[in-house]
CSV table of C-alpha atoms in Angstrom, one decimal:
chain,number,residue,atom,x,y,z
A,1,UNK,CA,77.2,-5.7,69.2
A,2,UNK,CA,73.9,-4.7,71.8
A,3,UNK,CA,71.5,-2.9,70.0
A,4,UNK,CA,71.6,0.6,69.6
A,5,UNK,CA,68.2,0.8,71.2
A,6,UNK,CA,69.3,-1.8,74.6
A,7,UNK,CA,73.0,0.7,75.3
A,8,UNK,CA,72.2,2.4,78.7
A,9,UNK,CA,69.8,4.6,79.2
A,10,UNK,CA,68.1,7.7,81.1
A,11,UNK,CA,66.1,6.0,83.8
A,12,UNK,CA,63.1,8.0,83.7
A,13,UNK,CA,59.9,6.7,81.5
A,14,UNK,CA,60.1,10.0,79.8
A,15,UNK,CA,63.8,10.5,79.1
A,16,UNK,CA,63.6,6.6,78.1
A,17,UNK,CA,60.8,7.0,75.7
A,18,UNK,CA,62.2,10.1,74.0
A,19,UNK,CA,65.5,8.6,73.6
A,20,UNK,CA,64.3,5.8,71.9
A,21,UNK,CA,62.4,7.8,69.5
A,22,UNK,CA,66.0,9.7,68.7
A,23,UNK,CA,67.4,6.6,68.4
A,24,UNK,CA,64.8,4.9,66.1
A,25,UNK,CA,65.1,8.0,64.1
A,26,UNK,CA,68.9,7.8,63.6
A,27,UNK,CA,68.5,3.8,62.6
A,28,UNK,CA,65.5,4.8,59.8
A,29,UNK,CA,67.7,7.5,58.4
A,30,UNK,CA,71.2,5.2,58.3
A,31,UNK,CA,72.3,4.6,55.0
A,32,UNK,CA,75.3,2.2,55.8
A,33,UNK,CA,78.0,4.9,55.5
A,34,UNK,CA,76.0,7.7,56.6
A,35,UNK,CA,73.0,9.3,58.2
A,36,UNK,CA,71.0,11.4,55.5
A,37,UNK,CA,68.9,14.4,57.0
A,38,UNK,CA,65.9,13.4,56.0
A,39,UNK,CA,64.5,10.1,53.9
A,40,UNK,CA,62.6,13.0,51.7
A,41,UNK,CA,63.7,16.1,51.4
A,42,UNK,CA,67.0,15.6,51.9
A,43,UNK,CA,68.4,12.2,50.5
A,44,UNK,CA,72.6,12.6,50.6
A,45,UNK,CA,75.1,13.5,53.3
A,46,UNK,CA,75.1,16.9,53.8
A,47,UNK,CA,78.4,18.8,55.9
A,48,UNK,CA,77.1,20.4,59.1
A,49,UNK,CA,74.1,17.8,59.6
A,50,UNK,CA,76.5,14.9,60.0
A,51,UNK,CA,78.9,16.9,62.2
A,52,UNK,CA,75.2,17.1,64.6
A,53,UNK,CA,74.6,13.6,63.7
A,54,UNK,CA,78.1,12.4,64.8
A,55,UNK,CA,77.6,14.2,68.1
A,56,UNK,CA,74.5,12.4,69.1
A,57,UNK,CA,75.4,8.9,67.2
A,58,UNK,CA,77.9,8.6,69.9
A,59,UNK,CA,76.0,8.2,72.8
A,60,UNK,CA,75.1,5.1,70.9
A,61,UNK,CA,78.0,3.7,69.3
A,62,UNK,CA,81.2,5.4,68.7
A,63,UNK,CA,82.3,3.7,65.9
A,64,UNK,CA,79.4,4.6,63.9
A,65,UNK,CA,79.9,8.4,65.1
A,66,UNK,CA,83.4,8.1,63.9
A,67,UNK,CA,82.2,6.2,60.5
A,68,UNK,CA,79.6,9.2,60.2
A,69,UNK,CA,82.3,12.4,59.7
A,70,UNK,CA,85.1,9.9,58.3
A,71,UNK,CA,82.5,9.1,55.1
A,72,UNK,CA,81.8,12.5,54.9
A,73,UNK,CA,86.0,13.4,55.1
A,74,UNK,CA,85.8,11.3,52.2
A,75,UNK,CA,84.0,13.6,49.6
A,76,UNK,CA,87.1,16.0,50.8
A,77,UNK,CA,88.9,18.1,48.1
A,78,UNK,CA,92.3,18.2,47.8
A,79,UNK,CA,92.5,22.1,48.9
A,80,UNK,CA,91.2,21.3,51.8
A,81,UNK,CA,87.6,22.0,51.4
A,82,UNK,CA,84.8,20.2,52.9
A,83,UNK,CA,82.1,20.1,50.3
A,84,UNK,CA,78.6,20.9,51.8
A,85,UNK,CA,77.1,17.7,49.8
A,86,UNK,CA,78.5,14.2,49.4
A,87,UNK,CA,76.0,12.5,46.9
A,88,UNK,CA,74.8,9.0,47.1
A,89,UNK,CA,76.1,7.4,43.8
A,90,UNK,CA,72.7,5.1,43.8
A,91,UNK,CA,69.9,7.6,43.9
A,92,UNK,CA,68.6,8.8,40.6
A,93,UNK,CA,69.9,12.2,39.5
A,94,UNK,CA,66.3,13.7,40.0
A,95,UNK,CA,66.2,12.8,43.9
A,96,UNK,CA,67.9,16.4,44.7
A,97,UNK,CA,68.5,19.5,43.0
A,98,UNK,CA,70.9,21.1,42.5
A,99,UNK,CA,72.4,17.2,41.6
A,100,UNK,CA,75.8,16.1,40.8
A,101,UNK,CA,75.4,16.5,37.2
A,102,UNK,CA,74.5,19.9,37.8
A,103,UNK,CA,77.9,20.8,40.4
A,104,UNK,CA,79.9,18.9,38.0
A,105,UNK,CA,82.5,18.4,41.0
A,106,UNK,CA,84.8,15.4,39.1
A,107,UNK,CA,85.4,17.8,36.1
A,108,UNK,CA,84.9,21.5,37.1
A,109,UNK,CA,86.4,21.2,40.5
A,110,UNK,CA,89.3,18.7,39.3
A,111,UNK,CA,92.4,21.7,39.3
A,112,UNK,CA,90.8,22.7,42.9
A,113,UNK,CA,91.4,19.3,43.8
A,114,UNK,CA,87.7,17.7,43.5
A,115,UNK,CA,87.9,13.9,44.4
A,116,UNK,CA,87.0,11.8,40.9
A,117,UNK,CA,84.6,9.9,43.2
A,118,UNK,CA,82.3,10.5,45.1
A,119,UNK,CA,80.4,13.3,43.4
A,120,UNK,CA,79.8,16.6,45.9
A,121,UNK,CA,79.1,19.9,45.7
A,122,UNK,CA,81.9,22.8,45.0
A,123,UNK,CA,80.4,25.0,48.1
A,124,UNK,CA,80.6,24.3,52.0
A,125,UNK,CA,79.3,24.5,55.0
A,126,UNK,CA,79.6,25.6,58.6
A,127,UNK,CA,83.2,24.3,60.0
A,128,UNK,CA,81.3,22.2,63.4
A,129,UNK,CA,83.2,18.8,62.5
A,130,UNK,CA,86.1,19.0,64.7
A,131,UNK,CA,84.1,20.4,67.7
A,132,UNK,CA,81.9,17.3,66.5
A,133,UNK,CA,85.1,15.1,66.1
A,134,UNK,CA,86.6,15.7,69.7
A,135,UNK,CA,83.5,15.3,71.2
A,136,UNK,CA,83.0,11.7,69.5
A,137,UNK,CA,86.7,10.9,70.8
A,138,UNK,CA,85.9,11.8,74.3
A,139,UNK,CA,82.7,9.5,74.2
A,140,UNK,CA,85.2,6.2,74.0
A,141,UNK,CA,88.5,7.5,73.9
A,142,UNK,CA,89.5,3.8,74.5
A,143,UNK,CA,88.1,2.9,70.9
A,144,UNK,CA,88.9,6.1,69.2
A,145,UNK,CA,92.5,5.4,70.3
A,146,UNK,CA,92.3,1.5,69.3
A,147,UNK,CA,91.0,2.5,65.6
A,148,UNK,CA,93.3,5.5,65.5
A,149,UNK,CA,90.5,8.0,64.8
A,150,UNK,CA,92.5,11.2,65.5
A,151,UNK,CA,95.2,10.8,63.9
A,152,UNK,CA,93.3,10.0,60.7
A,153,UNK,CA,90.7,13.1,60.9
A,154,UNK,CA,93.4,15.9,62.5
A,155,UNK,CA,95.2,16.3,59.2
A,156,UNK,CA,92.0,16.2,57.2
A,157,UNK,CA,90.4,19.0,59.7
A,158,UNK,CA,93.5,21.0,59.9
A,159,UNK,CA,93.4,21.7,56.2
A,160,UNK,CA,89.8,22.0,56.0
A,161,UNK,CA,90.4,25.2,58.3
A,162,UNK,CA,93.8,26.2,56.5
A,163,UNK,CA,91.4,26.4,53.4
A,164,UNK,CA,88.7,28.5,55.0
A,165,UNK,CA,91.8,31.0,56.1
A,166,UNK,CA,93.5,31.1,53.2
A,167,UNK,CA,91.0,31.2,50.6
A,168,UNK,CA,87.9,32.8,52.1
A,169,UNK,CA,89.3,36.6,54.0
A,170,UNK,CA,87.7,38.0,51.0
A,171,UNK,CA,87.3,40.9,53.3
A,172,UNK,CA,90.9,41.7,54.7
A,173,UNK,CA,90.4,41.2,58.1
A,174,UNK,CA,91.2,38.2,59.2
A,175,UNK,CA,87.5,36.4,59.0
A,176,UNK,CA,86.1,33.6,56.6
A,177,UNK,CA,83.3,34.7,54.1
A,178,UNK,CA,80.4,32.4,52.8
A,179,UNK,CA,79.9,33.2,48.9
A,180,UNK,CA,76.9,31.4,48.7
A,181,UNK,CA,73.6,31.6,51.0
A,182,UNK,CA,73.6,27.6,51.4
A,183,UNK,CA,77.4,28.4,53.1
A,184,UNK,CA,76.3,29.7,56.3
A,185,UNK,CA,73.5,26.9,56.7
A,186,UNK,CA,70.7,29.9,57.0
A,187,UNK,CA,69.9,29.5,53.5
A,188,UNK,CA,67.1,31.9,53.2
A,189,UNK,CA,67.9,34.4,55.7
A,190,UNK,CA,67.0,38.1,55.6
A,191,UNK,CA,70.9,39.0,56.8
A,192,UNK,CA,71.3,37.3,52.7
A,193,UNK,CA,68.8,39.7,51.3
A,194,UNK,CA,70.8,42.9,50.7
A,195,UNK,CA,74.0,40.7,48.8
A,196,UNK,CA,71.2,39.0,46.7
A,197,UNK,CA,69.6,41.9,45.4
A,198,UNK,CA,73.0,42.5,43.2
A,199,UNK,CA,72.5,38.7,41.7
A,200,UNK,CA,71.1,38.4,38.3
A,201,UNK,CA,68.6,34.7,38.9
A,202,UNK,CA,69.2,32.2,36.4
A,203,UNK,CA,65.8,31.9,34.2
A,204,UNK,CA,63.0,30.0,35.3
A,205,UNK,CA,63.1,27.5,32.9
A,206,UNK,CA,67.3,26.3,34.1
A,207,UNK,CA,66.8,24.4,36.6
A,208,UNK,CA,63.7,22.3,37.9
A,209,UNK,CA,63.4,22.4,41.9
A,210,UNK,CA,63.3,19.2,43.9
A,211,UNK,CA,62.4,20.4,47.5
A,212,UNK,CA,59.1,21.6,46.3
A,213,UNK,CA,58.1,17.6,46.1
A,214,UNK,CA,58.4,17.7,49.9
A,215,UNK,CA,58.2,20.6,51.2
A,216,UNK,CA,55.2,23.5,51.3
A,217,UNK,CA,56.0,26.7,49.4
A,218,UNK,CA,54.7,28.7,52.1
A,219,UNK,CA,57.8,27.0,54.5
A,220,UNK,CA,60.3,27.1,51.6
A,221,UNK,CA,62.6,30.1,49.9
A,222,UNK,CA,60.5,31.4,46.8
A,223,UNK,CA,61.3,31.0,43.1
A,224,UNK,CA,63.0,33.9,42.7
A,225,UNK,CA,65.8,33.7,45.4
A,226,UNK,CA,66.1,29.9,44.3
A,227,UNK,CA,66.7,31.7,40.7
A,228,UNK,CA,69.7,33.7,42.8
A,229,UNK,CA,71.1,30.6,44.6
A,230,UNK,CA,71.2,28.8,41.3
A,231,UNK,CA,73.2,31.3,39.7
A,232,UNK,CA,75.5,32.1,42.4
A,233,UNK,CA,76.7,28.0,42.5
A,234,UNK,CA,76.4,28.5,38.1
A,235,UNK,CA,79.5,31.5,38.0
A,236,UNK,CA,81.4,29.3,40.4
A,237,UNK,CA,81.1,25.9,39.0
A,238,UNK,CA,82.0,27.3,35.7
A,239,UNK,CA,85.2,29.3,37.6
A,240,UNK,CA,86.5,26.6,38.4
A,241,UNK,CA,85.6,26.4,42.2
A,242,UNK,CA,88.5,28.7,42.4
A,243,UNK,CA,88.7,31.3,44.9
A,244,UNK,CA,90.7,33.9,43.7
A,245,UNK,CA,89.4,33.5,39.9
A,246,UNK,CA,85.6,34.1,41.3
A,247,UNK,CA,84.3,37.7,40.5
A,248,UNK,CA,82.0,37.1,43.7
A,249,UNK,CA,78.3,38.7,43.4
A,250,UNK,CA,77.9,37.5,47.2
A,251,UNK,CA,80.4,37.2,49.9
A,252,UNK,CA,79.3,38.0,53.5
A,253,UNK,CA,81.7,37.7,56.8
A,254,UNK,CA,79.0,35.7,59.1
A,255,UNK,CA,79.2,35.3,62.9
A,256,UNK,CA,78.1,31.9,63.4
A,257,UNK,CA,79.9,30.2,60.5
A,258,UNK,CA,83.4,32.3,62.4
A,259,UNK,CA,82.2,31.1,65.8
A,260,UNK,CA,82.5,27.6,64.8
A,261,UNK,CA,85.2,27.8,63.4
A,262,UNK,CA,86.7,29.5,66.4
A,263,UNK,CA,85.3,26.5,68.7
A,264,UNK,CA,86.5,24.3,65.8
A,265,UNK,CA,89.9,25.6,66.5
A,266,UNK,CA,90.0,25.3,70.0
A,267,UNK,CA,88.6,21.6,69.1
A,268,UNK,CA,91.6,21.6,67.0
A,269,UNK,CA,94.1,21.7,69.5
A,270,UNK,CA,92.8,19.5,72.1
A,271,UNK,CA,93.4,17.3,69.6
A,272,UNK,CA,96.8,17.9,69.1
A,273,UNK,CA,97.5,17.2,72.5
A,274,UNK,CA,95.7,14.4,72.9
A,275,UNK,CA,97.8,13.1,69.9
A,276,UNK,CA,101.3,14.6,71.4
A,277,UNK,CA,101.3,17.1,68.7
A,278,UNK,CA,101.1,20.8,69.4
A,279,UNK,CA,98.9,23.0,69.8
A,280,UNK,CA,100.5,26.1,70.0
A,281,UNK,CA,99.1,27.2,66.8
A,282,UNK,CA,94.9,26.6,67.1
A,283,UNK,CA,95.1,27.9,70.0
A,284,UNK,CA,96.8,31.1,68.7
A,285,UNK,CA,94.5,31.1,65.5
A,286,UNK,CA,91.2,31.1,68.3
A,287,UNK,CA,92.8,34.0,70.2
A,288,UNK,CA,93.0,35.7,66.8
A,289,UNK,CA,90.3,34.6,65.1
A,290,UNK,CA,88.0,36.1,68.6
A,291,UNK,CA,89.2,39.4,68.1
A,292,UNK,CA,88.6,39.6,64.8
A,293,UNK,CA,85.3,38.5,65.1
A,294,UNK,CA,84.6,41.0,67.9
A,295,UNK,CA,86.7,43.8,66.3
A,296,UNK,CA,84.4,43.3,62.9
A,297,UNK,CA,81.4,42.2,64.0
A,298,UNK,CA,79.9,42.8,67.3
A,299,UNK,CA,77.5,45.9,67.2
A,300,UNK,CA,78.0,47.2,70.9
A,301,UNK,CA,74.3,49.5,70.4
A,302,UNK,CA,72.3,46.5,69.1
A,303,UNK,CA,73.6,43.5,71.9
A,304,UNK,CA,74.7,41.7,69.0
A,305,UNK,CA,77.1,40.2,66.4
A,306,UNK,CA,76.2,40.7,62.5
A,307,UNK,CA,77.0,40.0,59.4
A,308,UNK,CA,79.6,42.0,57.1
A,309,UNK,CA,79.1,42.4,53.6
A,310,UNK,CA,82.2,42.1,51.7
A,311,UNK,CA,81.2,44.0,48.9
A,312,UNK,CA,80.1,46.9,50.9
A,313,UNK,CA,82.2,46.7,53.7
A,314,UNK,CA,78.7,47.5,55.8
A,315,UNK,CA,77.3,45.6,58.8
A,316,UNK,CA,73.6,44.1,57.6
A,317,UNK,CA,71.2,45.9,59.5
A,318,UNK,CA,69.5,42.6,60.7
A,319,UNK,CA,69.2,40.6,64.1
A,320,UNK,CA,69.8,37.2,63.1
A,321,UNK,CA,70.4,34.3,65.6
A,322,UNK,CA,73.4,34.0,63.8
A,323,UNK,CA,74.6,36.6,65.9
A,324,UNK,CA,73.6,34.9,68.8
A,325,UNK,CA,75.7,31.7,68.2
A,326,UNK,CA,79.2,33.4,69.4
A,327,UNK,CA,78.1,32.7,72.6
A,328,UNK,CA,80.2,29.4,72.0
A,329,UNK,CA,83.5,31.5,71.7
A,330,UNK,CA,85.3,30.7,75.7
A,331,UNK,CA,86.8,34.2,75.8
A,332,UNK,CA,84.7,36.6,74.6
A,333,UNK,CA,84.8,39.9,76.7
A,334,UNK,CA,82.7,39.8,79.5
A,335,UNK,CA,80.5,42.3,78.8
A,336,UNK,CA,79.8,41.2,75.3
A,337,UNK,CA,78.4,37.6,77.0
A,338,UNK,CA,75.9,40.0,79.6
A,339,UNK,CA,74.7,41.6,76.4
A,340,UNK,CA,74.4,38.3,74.2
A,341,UNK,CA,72.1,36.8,77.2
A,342,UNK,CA,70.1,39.9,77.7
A,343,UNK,CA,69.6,40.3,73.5
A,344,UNK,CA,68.5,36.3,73.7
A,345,UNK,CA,66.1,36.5,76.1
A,346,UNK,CA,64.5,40.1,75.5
A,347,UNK,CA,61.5,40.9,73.0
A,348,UNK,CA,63.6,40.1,70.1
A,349,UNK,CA,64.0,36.4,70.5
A,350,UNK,CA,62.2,35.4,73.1
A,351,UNK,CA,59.3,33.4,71.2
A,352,UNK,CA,56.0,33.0,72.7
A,353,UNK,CA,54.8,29.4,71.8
A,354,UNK,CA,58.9,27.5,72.3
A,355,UNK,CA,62.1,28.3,74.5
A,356,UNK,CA,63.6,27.4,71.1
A,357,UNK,CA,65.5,30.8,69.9
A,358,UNK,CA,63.8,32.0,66.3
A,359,UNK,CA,66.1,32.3,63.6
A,360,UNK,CA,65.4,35.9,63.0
A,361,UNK,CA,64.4,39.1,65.0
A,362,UNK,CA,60.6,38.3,66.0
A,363,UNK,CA,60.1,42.5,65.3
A,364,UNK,CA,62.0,42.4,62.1
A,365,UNK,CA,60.5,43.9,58.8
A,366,UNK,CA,61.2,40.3,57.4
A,367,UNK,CA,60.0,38.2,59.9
A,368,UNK,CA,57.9,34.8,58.1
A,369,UNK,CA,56.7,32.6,61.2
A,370,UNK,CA,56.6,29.7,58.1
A,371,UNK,CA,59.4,30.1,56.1
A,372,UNK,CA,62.9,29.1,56.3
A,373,UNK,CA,65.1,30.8,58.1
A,374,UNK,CA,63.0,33.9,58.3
A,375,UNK,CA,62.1,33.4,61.8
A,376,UNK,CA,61.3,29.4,62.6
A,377,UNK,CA,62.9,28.2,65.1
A,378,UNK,CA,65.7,25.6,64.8
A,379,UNK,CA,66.8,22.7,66.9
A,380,UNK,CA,70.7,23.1,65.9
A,381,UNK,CA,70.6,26.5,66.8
A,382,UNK,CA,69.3,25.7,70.1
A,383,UNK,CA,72.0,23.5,71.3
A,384,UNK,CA,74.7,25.5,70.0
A,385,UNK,CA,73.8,28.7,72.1
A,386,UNK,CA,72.9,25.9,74.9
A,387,UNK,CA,75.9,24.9,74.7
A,388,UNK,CA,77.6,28.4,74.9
A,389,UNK,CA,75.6,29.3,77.7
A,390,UNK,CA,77.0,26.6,79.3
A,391,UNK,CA,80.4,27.5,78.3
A,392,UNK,CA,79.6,31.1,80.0
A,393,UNK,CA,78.4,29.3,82.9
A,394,UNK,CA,75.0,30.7,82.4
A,395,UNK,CA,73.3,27.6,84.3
A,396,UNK,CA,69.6,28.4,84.6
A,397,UNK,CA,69.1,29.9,81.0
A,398,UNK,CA,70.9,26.6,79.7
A,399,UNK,CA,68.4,24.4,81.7
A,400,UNK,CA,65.6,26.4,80.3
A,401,UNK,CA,66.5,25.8,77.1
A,402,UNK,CA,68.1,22.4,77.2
A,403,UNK,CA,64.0,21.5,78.6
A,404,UNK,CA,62.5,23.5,76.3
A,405,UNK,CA,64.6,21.8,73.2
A,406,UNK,CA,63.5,18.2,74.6
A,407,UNK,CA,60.1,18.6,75.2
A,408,UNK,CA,59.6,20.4,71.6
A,409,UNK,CA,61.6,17.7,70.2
A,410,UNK,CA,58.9,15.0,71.9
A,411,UNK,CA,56.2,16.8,71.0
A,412,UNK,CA,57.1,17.5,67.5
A,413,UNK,CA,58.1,14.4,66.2
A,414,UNK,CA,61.5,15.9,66.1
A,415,UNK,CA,61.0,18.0,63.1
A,416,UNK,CA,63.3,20.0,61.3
A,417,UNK,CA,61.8,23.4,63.0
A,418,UNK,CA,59.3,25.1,64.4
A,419,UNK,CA,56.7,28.1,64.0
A,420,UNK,CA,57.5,30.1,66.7
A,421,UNK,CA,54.3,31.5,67.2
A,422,UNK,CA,52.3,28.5,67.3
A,423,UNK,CA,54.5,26.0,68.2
A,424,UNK,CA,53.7,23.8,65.4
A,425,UNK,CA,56.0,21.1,63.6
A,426,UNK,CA,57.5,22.6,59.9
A,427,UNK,CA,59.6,21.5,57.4
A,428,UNK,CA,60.6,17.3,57.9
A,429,UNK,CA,59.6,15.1,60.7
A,430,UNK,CA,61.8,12.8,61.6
A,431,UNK,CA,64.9,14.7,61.3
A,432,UNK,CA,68.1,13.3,61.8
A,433,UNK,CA,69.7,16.4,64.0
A,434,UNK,CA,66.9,16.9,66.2
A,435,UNK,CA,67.1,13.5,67.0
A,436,UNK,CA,70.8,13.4,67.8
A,437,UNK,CA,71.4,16.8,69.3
A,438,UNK,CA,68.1,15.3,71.5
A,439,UNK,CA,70.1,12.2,72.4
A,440,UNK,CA,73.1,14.7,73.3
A,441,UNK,CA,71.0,16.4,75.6
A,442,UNK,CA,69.7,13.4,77.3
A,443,UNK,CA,73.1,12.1,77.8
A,444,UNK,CA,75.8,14.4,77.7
A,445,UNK,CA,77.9,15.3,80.8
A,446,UNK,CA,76.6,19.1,81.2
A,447,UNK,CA,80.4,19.8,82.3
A,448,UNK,CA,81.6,19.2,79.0
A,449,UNK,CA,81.6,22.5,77.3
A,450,UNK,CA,85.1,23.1,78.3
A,451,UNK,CA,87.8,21.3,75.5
């Protein structure tokens, strides 16, 4: 097989250079069965960073794109979940915490189904890996076809979103809730703060943190919401992992988490008829799934979608690019796409040192330049509303940002994010999603938005 690094290329010196640097970044972080996010701070497979990976691997080989979801399909449980962590069986306990002999997955999660090996985590992550799965088809559909690829991963995928449906409308209305901050991927968001404030924090002296080691405290969440995360994952190990036995402190509706699942869907049954199956009923479950999402969470005075609080039944007053990211959903009304561009590029998100979109309101009470999730600006994020800007046909705000993304990426050593107000590289260099969603916007057809 041609090396990764020799496959065809961008022609220009730039493009060239940059996509070798993705490349190289992709090849460090490689495992042999999957990608890890970082070397450091992140040393497993985690859910939604391998759905990313597996987007950009394929521009260099398909096979490995397809090996990249298929080893994380299989840390699946038997309910269908897709755990957020699949845990590397040779690192030492102490590389990561929470670690698998804190999730307990084998033993705790075994009546929800928990494989006996490998070791995960009982909570998940946002449902992008069967946008990501269809998109690695389409990249050699020849080869996906050859090794079966879709037929294996449909079933798998279904049920992954059969779970999310039929285990997570902890609200009622039709919508999948996150029960744990690390769900949505936003970890330490300021849409979280509100739900947390009702969780008790495990004591200081539980748990030991790991992502200190490598990361700065001023970039990271503090002590005392890591006390709340720990807790939250504690009542639910020792539940069971079970749903409906769960007395949830925390259980939010979230806009982006349903937006992907919604493309997910529509991912879903493209699928189905590339495999002669039918896909009458994804498409249905998107048409359904968009109206709830508008019908519960789009705030028609603020431009912008937001998160419901189970618990309360209230919308969190926060602007969170969360509510940004349903600009993926095809058939969203028109006037709620006009708003969604204006609210993107107005004073709120419009950053002054990177077209990268902050993660959080740049005039919000909360706003941290530095810390996670409280108003950097990430590279994921970026190509998801890229890509629904796209899907809007939105062209010149897409090119902005698609240039924007790359020469941040370049320039930062594709990091994990960046300060918004300066510019400056945070959290990990030489991260594994910037690199591949960097490759995906060097080579991607820009028509492909479309399932």
């Amino acid at each position: 097989m041609k090396s990764l690094l020799e496959r065809p290329a961008p022609t220009a010196a730039a493009a060239l250079t940059l996509r070798r640097g993705a490349a190289r970044v992709l090849l460090d972080n490689w495992t042999g069965t999957s990608t890890v996010p970082s070397r450091t701070l992140y040393p497993h497979q985690w859910s939604w960073d391998s759905a990313f990976i597996a987007i950009g691997l394929r521009h260099l080989s398909a096979r490995r794109a397809q090996q990249e979801l298929e080893s994380l399909l299989a840390g699946q449980w038997d309910d269908g979940r897709v755990p957020h962590i699949v845990f590397n069986r040779a690192l030492p306990h102490d590389a990561y915490f929470p670690s698998p002999d804190f999730w307990r997955s084998s033993t705790a999660g075994r009546q929800a189904g928990a494989p006996a090996a490998p070791e995960t985590s009982g909570i998940v992550q946002p449902p992008v890996h069967a946008l990501a799965a269809w998109l690695v088809h389409r990249a050699d559909p020849v080869e996906s076809r050859r090794r079966g690829f879709l037929a294996r991963v449909l079933p798998r995928l279904a049920a992954w979103h059969d779970y999310l449906l039929a285990h997570r409308d902890l609200g009622g209305g039709g919508l999948a809730a996150v029960i744990h901050p690390w769900e949505p991927g936003m970890d330490n968001s300021p849409c979280w703060d509100q739900g947390l404030h009702r969780v008790e924090p495990a004591a200081p002296d539980a748990f030991q943190r790991a992502d200190l080691d490598h990361g700065h405290p001023a970039d990271r969440p503090t002590d005392l919401d890591y006390g709340r995360y720990v807790s939250l994952a504690t009542d639910y190990r020792d539940a069971g992992y079970d749903d409906g036995a769960t007395r949830f402190a925390f259980a939010m509706e979230d806009p982006g988490f349903n937006a992907l699942l919604i493309a997910s869907e529509r991912a879903l049954a493209a699928m189905a008829r590339e495999t002669g199956a039918d896909a009458t009923a994804h498409t249905r479950r998107a048409d359904t799934l968009t109206r709830h999402l508008v019908t519960r969470l789009w705030d028609e005075k603020a431009g912008i979608f937001r998160a419901r609080d189970v618990l309360t039944g209230a919308l969190v007053d926060e602007r969170s690019v969360s509510g940004l990211i349903p600009l993926l959903v095809p058939h969203l009304p028109g006037h709620i796409v006009g708003r969604l561009v204006d609210t993107l590029t107005g004073p709120h998100f419009s950053a002054p040192a990177t077209s990268l979109v902050p993660s959080y309101d740049l005039h919000g009470h909360a706003f941290d330049a530095h810390r996670y999730w409280r108003g950097p600006a990430w590279f994921n994020t970026a190509w998801l509303i890229h890509r629904g800007l796209l899907t809007h046909g939105r062209l010149q705000q897409a090119t902005d940002l698609r240039q924007g993304f790359l020469t941040d990426a370049g320039a930062t050593g594709f990091a994990e994010y960046v300060d918004p107000a300066s510019g400056d590289p945070r959290g990990a260099r030489h991260f594994s999603w910037t690199a591949a969603l960097t490759l995906d916007l060097l080579c991607a057809d820009p028509k492909e938005p479309t399932p």
